[in-house]
Coordinates of C-alpha atoms in Angstrom, one line a residue:
X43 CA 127.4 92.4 103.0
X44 CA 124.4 94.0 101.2
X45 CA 123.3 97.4 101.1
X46 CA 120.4 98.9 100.6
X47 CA 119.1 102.8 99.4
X48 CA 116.4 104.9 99.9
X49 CA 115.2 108.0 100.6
X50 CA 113.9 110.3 103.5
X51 CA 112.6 113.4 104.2
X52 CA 113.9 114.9 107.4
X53 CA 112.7 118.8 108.3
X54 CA 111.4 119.2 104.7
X55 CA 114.9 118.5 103.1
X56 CA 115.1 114.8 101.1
X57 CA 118.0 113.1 102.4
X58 CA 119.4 109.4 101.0
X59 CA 119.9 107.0 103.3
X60 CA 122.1 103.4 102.7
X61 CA 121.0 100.6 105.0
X62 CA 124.2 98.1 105.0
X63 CA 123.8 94.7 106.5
X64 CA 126.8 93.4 107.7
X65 CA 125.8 90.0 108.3
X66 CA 127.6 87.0 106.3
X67 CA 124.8 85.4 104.0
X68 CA 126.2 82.1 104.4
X69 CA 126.8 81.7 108.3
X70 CA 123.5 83.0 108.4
X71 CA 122.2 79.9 106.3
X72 CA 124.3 77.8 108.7
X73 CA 123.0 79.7 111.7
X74 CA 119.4 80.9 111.4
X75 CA 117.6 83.1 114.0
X76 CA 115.0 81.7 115.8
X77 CA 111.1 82.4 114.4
X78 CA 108.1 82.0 116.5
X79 CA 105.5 80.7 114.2
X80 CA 101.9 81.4 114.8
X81 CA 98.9 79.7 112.9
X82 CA 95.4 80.5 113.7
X83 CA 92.9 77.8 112.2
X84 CA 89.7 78.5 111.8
X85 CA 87.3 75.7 113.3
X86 CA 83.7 77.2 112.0
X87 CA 80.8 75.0 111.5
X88 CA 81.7 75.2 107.1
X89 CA 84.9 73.5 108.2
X90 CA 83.3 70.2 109.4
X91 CA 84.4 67.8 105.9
X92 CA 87.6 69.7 106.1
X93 CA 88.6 70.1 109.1
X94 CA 90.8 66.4 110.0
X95 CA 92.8 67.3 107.1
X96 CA 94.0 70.8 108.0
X97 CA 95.0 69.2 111.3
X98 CA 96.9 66.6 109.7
X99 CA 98.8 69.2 107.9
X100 CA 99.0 71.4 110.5
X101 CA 101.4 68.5 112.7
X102 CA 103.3 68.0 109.1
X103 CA 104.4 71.5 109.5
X104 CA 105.3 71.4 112.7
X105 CA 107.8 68.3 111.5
X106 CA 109.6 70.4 109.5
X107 CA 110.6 73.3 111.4
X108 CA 113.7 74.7 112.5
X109 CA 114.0 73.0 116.0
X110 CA 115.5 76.7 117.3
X111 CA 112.1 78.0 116.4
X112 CA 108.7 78.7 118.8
X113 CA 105.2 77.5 117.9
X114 CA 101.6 78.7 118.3
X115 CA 99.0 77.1 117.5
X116 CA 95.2 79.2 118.0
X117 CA 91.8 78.5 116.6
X118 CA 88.4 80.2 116.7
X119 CA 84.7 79.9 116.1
X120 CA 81.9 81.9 117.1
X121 CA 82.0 85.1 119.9
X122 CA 83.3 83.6 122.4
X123 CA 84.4 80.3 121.3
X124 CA 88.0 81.2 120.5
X125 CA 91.7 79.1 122.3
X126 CA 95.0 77.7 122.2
X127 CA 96.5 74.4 122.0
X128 CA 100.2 75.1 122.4
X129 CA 101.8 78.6 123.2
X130 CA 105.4 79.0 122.7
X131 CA 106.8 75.6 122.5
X132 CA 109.5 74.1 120.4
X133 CA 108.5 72.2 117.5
X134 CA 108.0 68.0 118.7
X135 CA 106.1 65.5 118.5
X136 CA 104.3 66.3 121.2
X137 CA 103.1 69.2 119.9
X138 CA 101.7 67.5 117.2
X139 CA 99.4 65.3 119.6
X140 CA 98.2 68.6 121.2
X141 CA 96.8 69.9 117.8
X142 CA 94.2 66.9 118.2
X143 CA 91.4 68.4 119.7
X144 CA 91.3 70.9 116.8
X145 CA 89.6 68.4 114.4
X146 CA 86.2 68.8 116.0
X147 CA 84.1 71.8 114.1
X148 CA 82.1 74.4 115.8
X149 CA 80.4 77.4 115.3
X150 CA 80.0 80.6 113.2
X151 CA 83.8 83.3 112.2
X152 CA 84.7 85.6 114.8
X153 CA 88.6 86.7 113.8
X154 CA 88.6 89.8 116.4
X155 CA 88.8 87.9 119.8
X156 CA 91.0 85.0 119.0
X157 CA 93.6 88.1 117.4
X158 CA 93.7 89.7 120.7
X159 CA 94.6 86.6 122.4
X160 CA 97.5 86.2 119.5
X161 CA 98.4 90.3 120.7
X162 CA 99.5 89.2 123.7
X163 CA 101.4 86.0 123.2
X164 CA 103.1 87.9 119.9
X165 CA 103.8 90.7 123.1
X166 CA 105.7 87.7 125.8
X167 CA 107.6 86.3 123.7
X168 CA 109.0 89.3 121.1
X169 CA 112.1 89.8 123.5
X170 CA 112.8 86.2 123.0
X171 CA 112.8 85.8 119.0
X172 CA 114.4 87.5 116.0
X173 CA 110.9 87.6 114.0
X174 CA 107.4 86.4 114.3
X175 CA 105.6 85.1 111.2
X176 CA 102.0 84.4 111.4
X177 CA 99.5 82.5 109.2
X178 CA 95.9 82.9 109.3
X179 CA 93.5 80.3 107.9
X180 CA 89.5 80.9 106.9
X181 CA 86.7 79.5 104.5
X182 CA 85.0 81.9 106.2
X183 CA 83.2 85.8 106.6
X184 CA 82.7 87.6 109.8
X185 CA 79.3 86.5 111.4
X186 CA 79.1 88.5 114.6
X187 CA 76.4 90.3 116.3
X188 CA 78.1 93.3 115.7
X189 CA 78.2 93.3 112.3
X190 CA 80.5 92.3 109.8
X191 CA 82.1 95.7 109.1
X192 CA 82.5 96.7 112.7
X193 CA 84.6 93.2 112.9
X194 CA 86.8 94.1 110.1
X195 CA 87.1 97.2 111.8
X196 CA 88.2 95.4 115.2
X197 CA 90.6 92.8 113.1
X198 CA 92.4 95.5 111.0
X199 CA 93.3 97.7 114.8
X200 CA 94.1 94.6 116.4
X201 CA 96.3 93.3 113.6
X202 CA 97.9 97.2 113.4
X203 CA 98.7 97.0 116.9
X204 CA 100.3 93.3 116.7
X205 CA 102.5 94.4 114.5
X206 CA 103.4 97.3 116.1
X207 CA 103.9 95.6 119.7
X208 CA 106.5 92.6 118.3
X209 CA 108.5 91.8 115.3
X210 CA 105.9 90.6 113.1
X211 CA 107.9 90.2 109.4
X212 CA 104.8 88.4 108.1
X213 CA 101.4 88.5 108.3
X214 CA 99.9 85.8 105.8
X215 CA 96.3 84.8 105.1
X216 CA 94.6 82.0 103.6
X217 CA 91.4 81.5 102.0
X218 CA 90.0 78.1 101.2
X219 CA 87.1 77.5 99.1
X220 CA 84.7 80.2 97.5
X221 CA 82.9 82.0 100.5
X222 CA 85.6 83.8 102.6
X223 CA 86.4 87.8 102.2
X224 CA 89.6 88.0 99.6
X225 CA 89.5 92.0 99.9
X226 CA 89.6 91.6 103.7
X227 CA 92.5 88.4 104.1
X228 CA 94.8 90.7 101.0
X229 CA 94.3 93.7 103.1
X230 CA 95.3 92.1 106.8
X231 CA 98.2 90.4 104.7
X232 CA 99.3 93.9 103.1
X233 CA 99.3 94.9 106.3
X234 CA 102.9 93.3 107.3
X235 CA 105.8 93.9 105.4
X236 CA 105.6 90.7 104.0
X237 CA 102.5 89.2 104.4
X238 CA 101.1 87.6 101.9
X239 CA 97.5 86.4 101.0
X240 CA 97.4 82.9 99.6
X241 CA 93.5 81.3 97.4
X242 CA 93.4 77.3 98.0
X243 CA 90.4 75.6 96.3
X244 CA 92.2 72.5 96.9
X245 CA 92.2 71.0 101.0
X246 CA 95.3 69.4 100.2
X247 CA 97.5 72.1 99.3
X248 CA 96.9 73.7 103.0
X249 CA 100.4 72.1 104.4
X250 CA 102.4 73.5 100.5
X251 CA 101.1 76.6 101.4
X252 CA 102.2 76.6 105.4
X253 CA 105.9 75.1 103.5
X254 CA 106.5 78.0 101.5
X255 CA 105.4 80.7 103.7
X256 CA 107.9 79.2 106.5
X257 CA 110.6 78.9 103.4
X258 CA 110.2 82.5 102.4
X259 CA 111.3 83.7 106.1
X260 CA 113.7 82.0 106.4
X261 CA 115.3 84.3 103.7
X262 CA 114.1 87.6 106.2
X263 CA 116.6 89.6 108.0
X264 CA 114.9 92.0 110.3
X265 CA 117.0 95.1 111.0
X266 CA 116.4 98.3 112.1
X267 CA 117.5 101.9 110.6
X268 CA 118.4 105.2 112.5
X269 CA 117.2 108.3 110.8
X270 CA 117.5 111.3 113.3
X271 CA 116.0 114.9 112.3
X272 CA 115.9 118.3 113.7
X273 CA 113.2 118.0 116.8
X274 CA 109.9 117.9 115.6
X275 CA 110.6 116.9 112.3
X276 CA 108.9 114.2 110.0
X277 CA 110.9 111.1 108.7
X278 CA 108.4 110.1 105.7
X279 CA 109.3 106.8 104.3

């Protein structure tokens, strides 16, 4: 049992609240919940050298998770130019030989479309899963005909409402090389409750990274906390 204090203010009045989690730390070791897994790769035109190497890593990932979990697997390019190669499938090996049509590059960055299609598989399959953990990877900026702060604009509502519309615990971002936006993958990242933004200058190190992001939630327990006020009060948190 752990338990857990903070406060609230409720009708203008502070009031302490204690969170206590009942569950058994070490059945819940032995008996994990399940975790659909999202990673969005980015297949850009600057990740042509690197490209057959993130998709190697990617299927080593996907050997080494929880068999009780769910995978997605997106990528994106230009306006436009934005898919899926698996959507809510148990981790196998045949999921690894679907990730093989990733290692061709294409185009220019466009994050806003390919998140909207991640909205609404994050929305299907949130009654199924205890948390969702996702893990975004870029060597890239926004190059849109809209302009690269209307994107950021775009990513940061659709990322809001993804996290709003399923059990998102993590949000993580990952910047490889020296030309992607590190104030724009920290802030998507700080958007979750644990998200966290990750710098690789080294290829290599993509599938270490994936490791101890999926290690770290599988330390998450995602619970929920009642705090009722007089009507049309304000709980601020």
């Amino acid at each position: 049992m752990k338990a857990t204090t903070f406060s609230i203010t409720v009708g203008g009045q502070k009031t302490t609240v204690t969170a206590i989690n009942l569950i058994d730390t070490d059945k819940a070791k032995t008996k994990p919940g399940r975790t659909h897994r999202i990673q969005i790769i980015d297949r850009s035109g600057s990740m042509y050298g690197s490209l057959n190497s993130v998709v190697d890593q990617t299927k080593q990932s996907v050997g080494i998770m929880d068999g009780n979990d769910l995978i997605s697997t997106f990528w994106f390019s230009s306006p436009g130019e934005h898919g899926h190669v698996v959507v809510g499938a148990t981790p196998s090996s045949d999921v690894q030989r679907l990730l093989e049509p990733m290692r061709s590059a294409l185009g220019s960055t466009c994050f806003s479309e390919v998140l909207g299609e991640v909205l609404n598989t994050v929305k299907r399959f949130a009654g199924i899963v205890d948390q969702t953990v996702i893990d975004l990877f870029t060597d890239g900026m926004p190059v849109v005909p809209w302009g690269a702060a209307e994107e950021r604009s775009r990513v940061h509502t659709t990322v809001e409402c993804i996290i709003q519309e399923a059990n998102v615990s993590a949000f993580n971002t990952i910047g490889y090389g020296q030309y992607y936006d590190r104030d724009f993958l920290n802030k998507i990242a700080e958007q979750s409750e644990f998200g966290a933004f990750t710098h690789t200058s080294n290829i290599g190190s993509f599938y270490e990274t994936i490791q101890h992001n999926m290690k770290v939630s599988q330390n998450f327990v995602v619970q929920k906390v009642e705090a009722r006020g007089p009507d049309g009060s304000e709980v601020l948190y």
